[in-house]
XYZ file of C-alpha atoms in Angstrom:
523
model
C 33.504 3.174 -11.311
C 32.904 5.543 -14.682
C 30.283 7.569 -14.665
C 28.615 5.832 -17.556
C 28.625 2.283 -15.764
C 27.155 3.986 -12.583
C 24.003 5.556 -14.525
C 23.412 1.824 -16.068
C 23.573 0.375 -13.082
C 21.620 2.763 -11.236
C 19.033 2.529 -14.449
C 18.981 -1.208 -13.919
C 18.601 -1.480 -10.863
C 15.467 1.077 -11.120
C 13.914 -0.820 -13.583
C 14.458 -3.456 -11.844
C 12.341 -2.468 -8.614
C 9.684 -0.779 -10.628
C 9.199 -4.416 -12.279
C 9.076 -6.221 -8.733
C 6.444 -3.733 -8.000
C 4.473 -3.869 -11.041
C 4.559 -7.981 -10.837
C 3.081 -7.641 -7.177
C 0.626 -5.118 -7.987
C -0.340 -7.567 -10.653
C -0.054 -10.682 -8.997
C -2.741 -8.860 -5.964
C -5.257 -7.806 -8.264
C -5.153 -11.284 -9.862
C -5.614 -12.141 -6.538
C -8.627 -10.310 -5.977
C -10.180 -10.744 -9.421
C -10.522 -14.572 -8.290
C -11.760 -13.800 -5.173
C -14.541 -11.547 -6.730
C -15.158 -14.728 -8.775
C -15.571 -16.739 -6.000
C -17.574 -14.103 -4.323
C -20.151 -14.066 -7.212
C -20.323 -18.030 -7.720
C -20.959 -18.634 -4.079
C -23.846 -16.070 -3.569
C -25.414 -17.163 -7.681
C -25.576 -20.483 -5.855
C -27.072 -19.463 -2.815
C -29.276 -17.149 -4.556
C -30.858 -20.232 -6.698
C -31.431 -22.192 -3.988
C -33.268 -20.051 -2.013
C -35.315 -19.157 -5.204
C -35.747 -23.109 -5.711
C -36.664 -23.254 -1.842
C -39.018 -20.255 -1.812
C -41.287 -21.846 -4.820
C -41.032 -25.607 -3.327
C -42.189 -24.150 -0.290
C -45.340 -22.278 -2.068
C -46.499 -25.209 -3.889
C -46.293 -27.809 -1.172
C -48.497 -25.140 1.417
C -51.145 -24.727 -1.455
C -50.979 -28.550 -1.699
C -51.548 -28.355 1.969
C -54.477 -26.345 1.873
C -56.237 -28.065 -0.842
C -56.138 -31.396 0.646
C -58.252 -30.907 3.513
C -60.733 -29.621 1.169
C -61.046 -32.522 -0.777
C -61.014 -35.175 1.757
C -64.317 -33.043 2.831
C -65.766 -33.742 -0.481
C -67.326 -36.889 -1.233
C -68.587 -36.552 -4.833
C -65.870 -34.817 -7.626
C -67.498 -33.648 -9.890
C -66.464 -35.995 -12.801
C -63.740 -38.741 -12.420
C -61.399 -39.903 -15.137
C -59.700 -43.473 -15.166
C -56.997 -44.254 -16.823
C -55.933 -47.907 -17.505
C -52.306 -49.250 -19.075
C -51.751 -53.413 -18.820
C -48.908 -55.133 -19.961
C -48.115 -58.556 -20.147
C -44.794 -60.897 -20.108
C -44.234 -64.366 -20.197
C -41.840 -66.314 -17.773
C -40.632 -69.597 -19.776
C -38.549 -70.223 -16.863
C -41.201 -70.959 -14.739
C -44.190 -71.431 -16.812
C -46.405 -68.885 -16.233
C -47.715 -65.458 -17.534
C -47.788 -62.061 -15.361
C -50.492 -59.493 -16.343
C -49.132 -55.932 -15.110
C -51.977 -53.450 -14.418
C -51.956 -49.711 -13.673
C -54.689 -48.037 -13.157
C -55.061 -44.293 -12.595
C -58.192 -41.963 -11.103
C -58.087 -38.585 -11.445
C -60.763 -37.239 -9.232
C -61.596 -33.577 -10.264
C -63.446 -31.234 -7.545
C -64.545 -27.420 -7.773
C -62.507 -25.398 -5.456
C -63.505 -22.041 -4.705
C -60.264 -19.278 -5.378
C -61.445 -17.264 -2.092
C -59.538 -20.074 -0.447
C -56.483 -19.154 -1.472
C -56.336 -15.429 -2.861
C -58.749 -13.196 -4.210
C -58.825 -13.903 -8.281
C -60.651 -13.347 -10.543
C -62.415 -16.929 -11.309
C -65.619 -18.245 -10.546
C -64.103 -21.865 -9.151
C -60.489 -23.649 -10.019
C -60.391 -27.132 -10.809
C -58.634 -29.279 -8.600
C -57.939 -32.686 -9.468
C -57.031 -36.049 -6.757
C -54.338 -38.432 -8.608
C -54.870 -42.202 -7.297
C -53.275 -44.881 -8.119
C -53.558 -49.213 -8.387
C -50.716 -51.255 -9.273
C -51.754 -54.583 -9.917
C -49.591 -57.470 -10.527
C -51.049 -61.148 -11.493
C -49.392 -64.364 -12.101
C -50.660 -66.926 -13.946
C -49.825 -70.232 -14.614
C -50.308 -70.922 -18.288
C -52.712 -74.616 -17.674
C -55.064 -72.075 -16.214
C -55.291 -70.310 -19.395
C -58.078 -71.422 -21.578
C -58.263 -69.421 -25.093
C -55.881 -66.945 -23.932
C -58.522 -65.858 -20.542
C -57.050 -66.162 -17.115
C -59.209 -68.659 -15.385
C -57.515 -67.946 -11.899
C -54.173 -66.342 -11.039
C -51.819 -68.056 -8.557
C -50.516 -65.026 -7.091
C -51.698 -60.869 -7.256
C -49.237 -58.318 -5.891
C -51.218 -54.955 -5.379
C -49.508 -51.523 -4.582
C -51.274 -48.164 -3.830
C -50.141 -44.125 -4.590
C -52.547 -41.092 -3.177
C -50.709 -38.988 -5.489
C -48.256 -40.708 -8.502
C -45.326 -38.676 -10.410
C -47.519 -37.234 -13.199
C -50.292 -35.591 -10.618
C -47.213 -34.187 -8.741
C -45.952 -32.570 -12.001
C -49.974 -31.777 -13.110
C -50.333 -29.835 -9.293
C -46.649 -28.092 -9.629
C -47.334 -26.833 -13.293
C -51.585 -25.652 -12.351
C -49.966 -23.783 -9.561
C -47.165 -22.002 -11.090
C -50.327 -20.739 -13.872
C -52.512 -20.385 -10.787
C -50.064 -17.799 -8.942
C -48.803 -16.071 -11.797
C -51.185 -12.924 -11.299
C -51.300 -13.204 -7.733
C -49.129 -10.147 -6.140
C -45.783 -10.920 -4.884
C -46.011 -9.553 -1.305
C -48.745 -12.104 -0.632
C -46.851 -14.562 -2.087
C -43.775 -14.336 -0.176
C -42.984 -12.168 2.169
C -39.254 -9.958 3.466
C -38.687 -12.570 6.667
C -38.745 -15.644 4.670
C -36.584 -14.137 2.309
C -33.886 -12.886 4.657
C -34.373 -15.890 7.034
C -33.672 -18.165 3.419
C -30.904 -16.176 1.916
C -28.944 -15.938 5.265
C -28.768 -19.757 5.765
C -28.008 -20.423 2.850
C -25.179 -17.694 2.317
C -24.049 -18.758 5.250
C -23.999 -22.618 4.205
C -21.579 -21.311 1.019
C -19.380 -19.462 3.369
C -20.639 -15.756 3.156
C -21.576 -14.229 6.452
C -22.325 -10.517 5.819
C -24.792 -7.907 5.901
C -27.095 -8.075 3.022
C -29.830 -5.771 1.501
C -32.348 -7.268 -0.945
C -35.369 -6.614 -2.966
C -37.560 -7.928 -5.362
C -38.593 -6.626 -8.749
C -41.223 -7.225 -11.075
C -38.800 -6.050 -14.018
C -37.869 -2.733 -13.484
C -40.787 -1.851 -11.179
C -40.176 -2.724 -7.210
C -42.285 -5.032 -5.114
C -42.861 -4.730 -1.336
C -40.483 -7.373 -0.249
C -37.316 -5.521 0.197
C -35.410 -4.140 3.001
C -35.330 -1.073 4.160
C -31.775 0.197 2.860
C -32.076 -1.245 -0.561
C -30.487 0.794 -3.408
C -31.242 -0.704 -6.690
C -27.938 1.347 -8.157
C -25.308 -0.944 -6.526
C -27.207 -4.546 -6.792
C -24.518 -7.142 -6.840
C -26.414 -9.564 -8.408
C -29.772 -11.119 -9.357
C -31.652 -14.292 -10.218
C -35.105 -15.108 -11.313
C -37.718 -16.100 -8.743
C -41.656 -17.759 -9.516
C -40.469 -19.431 -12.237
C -43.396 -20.110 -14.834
C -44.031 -23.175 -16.822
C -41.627 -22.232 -19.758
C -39.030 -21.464 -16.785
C -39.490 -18.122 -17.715
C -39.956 -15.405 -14.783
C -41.208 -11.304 -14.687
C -39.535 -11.362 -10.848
C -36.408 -11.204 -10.187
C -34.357 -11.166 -6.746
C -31.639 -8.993 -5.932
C -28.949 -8.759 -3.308
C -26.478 -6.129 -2.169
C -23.217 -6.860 -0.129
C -22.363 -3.061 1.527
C -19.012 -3.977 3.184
C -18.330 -6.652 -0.402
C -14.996 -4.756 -1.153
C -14.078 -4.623 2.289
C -14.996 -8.540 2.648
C -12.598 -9.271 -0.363
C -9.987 -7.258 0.974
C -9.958 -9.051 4.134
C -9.424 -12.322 2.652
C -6.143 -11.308 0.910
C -5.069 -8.611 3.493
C -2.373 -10.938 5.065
C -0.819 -11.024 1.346
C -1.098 -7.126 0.864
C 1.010 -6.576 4.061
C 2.938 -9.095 2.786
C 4.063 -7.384 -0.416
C 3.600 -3.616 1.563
C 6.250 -4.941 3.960
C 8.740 -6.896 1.313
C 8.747 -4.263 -1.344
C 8.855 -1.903 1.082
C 12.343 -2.992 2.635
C 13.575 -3.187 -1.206
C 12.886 0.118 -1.776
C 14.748 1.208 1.787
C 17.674 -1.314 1.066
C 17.921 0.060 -3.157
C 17.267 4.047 -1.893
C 20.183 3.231 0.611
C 22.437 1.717 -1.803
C 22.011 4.390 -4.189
C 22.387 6.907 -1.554
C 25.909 5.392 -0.936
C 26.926 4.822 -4.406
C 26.373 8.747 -4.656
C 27.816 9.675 -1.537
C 30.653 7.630 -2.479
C 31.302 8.916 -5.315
C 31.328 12.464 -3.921
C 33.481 11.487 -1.255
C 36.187 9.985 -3.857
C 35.968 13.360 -6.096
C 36.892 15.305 -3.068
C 39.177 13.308 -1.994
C 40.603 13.654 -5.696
C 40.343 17.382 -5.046
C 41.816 17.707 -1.548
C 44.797 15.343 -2.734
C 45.296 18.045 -5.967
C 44.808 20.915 -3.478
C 47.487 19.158 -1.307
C 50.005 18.312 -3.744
C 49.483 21.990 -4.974
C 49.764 23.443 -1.105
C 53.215 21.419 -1.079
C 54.414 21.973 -4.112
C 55.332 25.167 -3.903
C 56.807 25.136 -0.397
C 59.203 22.309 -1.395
C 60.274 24.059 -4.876
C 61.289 27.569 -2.785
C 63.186 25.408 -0.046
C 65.152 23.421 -3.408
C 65.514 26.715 -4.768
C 67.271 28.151 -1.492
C 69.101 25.423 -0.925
C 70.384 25.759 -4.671
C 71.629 28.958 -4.239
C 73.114 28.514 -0.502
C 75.158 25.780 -2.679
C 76.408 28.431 -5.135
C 80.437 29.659 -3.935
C 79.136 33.123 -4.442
C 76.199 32.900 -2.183
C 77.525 31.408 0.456
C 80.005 33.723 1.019
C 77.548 36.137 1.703
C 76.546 35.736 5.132
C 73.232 38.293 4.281
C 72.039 36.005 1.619
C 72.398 32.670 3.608
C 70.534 34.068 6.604
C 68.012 35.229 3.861
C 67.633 31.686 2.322
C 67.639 29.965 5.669
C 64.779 31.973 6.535
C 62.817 31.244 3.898
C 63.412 27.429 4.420
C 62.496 27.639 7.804
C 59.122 29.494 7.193
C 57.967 27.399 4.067
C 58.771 24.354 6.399
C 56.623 25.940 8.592
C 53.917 26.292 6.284
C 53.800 22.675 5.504
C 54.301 22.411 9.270
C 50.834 23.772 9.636
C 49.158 22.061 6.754
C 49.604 18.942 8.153
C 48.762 19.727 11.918
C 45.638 21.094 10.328
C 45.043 17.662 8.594
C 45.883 15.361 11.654
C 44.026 17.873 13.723
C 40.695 17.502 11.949
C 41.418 13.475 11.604
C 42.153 13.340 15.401
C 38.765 15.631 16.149
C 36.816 12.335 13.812
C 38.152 10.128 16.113
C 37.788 12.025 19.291
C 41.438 11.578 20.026
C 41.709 15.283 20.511
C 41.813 16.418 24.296
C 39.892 20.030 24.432
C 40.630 21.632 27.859
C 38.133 24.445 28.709
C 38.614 26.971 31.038
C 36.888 30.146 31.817
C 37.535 33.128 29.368
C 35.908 36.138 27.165
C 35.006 36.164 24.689
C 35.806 39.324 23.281
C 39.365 38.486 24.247
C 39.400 35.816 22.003
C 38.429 38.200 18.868
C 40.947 40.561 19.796
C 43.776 38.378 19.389
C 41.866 36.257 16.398
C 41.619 39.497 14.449
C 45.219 40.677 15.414
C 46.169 37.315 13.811
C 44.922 38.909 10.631
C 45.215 42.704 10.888
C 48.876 43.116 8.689
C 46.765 40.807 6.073
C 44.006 42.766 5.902
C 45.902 46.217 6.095
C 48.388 44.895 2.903
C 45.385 44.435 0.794
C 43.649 47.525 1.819
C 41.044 46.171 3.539
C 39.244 46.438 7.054
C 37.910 44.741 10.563
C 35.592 46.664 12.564
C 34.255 45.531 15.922
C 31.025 45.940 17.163
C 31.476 44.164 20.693
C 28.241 44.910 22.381
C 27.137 41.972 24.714
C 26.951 42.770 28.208
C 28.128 39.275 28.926
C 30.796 37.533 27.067
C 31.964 34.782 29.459
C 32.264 31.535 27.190
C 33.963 27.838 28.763
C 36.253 27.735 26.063
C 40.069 26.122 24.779
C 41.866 29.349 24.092
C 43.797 28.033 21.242
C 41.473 25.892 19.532
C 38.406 29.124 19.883
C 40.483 31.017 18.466
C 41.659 29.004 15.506
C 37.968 28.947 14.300
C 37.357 32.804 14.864
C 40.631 33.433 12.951
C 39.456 30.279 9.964
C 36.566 32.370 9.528
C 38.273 35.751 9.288
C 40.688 33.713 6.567
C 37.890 32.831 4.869
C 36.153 36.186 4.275
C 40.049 37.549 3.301
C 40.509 35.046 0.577
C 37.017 35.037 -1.033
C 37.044 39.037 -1.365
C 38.174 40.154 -4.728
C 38.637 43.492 -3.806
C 39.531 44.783 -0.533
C 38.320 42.742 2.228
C 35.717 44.642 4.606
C 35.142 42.549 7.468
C 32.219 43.356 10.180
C 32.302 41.396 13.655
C 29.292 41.605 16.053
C 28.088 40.438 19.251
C 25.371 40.335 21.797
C 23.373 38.613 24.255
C 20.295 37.175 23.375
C 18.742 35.118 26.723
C 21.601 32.802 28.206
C 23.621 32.735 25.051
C 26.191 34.890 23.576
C 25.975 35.296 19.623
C 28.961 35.861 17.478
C 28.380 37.510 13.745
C 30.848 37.490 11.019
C 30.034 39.806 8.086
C 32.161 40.261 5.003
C 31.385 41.902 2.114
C 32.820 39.231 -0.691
C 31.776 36.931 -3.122
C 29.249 34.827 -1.118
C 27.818 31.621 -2.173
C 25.007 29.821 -3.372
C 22.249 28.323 -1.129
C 23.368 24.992 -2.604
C 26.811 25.681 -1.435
C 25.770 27.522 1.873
C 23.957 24.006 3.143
C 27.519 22.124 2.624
C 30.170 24.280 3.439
C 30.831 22.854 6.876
C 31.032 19.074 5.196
C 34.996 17.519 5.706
C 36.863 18.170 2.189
C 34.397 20.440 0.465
C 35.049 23.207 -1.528
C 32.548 25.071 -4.014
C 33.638 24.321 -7.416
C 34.772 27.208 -9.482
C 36.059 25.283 -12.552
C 39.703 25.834 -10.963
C 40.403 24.209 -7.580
C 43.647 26.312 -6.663
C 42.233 29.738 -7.626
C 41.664 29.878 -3.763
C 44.471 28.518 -1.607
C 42.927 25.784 0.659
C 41.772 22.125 0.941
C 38.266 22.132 2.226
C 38.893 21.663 5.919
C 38.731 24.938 7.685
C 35.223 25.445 7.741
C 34.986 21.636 8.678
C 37.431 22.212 11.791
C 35.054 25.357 12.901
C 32.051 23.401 12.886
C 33.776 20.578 15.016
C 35.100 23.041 17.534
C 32.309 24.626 18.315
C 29.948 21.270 18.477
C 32.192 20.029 21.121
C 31.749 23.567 23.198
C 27.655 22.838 23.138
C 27.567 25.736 20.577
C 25.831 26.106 17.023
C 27.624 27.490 14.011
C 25.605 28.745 10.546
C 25.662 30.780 7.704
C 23.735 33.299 6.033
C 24.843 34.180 2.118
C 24.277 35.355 -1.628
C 25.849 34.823 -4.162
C 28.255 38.217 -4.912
C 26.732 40.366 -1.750
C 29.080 37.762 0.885
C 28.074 35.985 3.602
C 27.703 36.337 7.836
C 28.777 33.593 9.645
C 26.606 33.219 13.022
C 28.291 31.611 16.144
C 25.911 30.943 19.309
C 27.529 29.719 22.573
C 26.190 29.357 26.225
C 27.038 32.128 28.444
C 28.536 30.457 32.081
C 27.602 32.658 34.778
């Protein structure tokens, strides 16, 4: 995949997420926008009904009041009567029918101590009755358009008709409109009335109410009411022009956690879906990356390899050239010369791929390690013997500083030593000048720890924190300026994991690095 395709795709497929996200996000607070709606339409509701209760409920206990006091009253003090007739004729059946309805509006001095305390000498209070009567007449009793006699009268009776109902419920609402709220209504029947019906539209939560005569508030509120985060409000006493100086308001403290609630099971929802897109899309780019690394050193190992072989394979052609030339091989000197040669550049690519299989076999755990007892001081004796003509040729040193007590290790001789010697290799080949090579040990508790200082080119943190991965190799702009294919270091780290130990590094760039080996002492 090129480089360019991978950043599209990877840009894509970003995008892509952050839109899923944004949609959800969207598509939740949608969500709870019409929730708040329905929220605020349910409580407006319950709100005007209990203002339409509280003021039905006022007017029909003043009603209440009032008429014991005028049944006690035999005289009102004046008495209106109000007559309406109207009359149809039935040519069906012959016969005339006189509708009457007659009205008497009683009127009586009430005094206002009987109520509240206002400031009024008496109200008047009037007593609506009413006479329906209904008379049929045949029209051969009708002489000159009188009704001699009727052959049938229907009467009906009303204490209190339509228009006295609307004539008490408008006197009232005038009556009480200076009379002080709190003795009006008081904080029970308000919470008692706005809990049932709240509850009847669904809403069962703590409330806190008040209220107000505009901006001023009244003594019917509750104890914890905070004017500042009022929900909502409607008008309460309503006057004769529906108009009202009151007003009652309610407060929801747990509202937002009440919404919530109702579209929690869709939150988790999204939390959990979006939440195993972002896992699955983090761990796909994670392995398109790693991937990709992976195939670049791959593509460096297999140029590091073809290089490592190359030039083994063009000395043994070149020796076997001249072991082919009549003059050479006459010359028993120069054949054993050429031979040799063959034999140790076979020998070299011998070793290059015994290193590869080895490491391949140690991924598969294929590899039998036998441990036995041993020192380990032994085992850096004859690691840094392995290297001492190297070192020497390039005028270079390795001191010892061998000063644990205790150096008995369970160990594989061969393979122990192979990483003490990797490392050693290691700080030869990155040292630009002469190679000066410290090795330390000592006891610390039950463990043994190995140091490995040179003094050569180092490396990077960046490089430091992958230098034990399979294949890698810091990049230096030319792969083959160090002889190598990434899988010493690799091998070292594998060796010791499978003797219980721990292997790091310690570096800067240009003042070299210490290797640190820790492995369990055995008694």
């Amino acid at each position: 995949m090129g480089k360019r395709l991978f950043i599209l795709l990877v840009v894509l497929m970003s995008l892509s997420l952050i839109g899923i996200i944004f949609v959800q996000s969207f598509f939740i607070n949608n969500s709870l926008e019409n929730e708040e709606k329905n929220f605020t339409r349910s409580v407006t509701i319950a709100l005007s009904f209990v203002s339409r209760d509280i003021q039905d409920y006022e007017i029909k206990r003043f009603y209440g009041l009032i008429q014991p006091y005028l049944a006690e009253n035999k005289e009102p003090d004046s008495t209106i009567i109000r007559q309406l007739y109207i009359t149809t004729e039935d040519d069906i059946n012959d016969q005339t029918i006189i509708h009457r309805n007659t009205v008497l509006e009683e009127r009586f001095k009430v005094p206002p101590s009987l109520f509240f305390e206002i400031d009024a000498d008496s109200i008047d209070v009037s007593n609506f009755t009413s006479e329906r009567t209904t008379n049929y007449y045949e029209r051969s009793t009708i002489d000159g358009g009188l009704a001699i006699k009727p052959t049938k009268t229907l009467v009906e009776y009303s204490n209190l008709p339509e228009i006295g109902k609307q004539i008490y419920k408008d006197s009232y609402k005038t009556l009480l409109r200076d009379v002080p709220i709190y003795k009006r209504v008081t904080s029970h029947q308000v919470e008692t009335l706005l809990r049932r019906q709240l509850k009847d539209e669904g809403i069962e939560l703590d409330f806190e109410f008040a209220i107000y005569d505009d901006d001023l508030a009244t003594k019917v509120h509750t104890r914890n009411f905070d004017k500042s985060g009022a929900y909502i409000g409607v008008p309460i006493f309503l006057d004769n022009n529906n108009e009202s100086n009151y007003r009652l308001w309610v407060d929801f403290p747990d509202r937002k956690k009440f919404l919530l609630s109702s579209i929690l099971w869709m939150i988790l929802l999204s939390i959990l879906f979006t939440s195993v897109i972002i896992v699955a899309y983090s761990s796909a780019i994670y392995q398109l990356i790693k991937q990709r690394q992976i195939s670049q050193i791959k593509t460096d190992f297999i140029n590091n390899m073809t290089h490592e072989f190359k030039t083994p394979i063009a000395t043994i052609n070149l020796a076997l050239d001249a072991i082919k030339n009549p003059k050479i091989i006459a010359d028993q000197d120069k054949v054993k010369r050429y031979l040799g040669m063959i034999k140790d550049e076979n020998k070299r690519m011998h070793a290059q791929v015994e290193n590869v299989l080895r490491i391949s076999k140690l991924e598969k755990n294929e590899l039998n390690i036998s441990k036995e007892r041993l020192k380990l001081h032994d085992l850096i004796g004859n690691a840094v013997d392995h290297v001492a003509l190297i070192v020497e040729d390039r005028k270079g040193y390795v001191k010892t500083h061998l000063e644990a007590a205790k150096s008995s290790v369970l160990a594989n001789e061969t393979h122990f030593t192979n990483v003490i010697v990797n490392i050693l290799d290691n700080a030869i080949k990155y040292s630009d000048d002469a190679p000066k090579i410290d090795v330390y040990t000592e006891n610390i508790g039950n463990n043994i720890i190995l140091k490995i200082a040179d003094q050569g080119n180092g490396m990077s943190k960046q490089v430091a924190k992958r230098v034990f991965e399979k294949f890698y190799r810091e990049h230096t702009g030319n792969v083959h300026n160090v002889k190598g294919h990434g899988l010493g270091l690799a091998y070292v780290k594998r060796i010791v994991d499978d003797h219980q130990g721990h292997v790091s590094v310690e570096s800067e760039k240009g003042k070299g690095s210490t290797f640190i080996i820790k492995l369990p002492l055995i008694s």
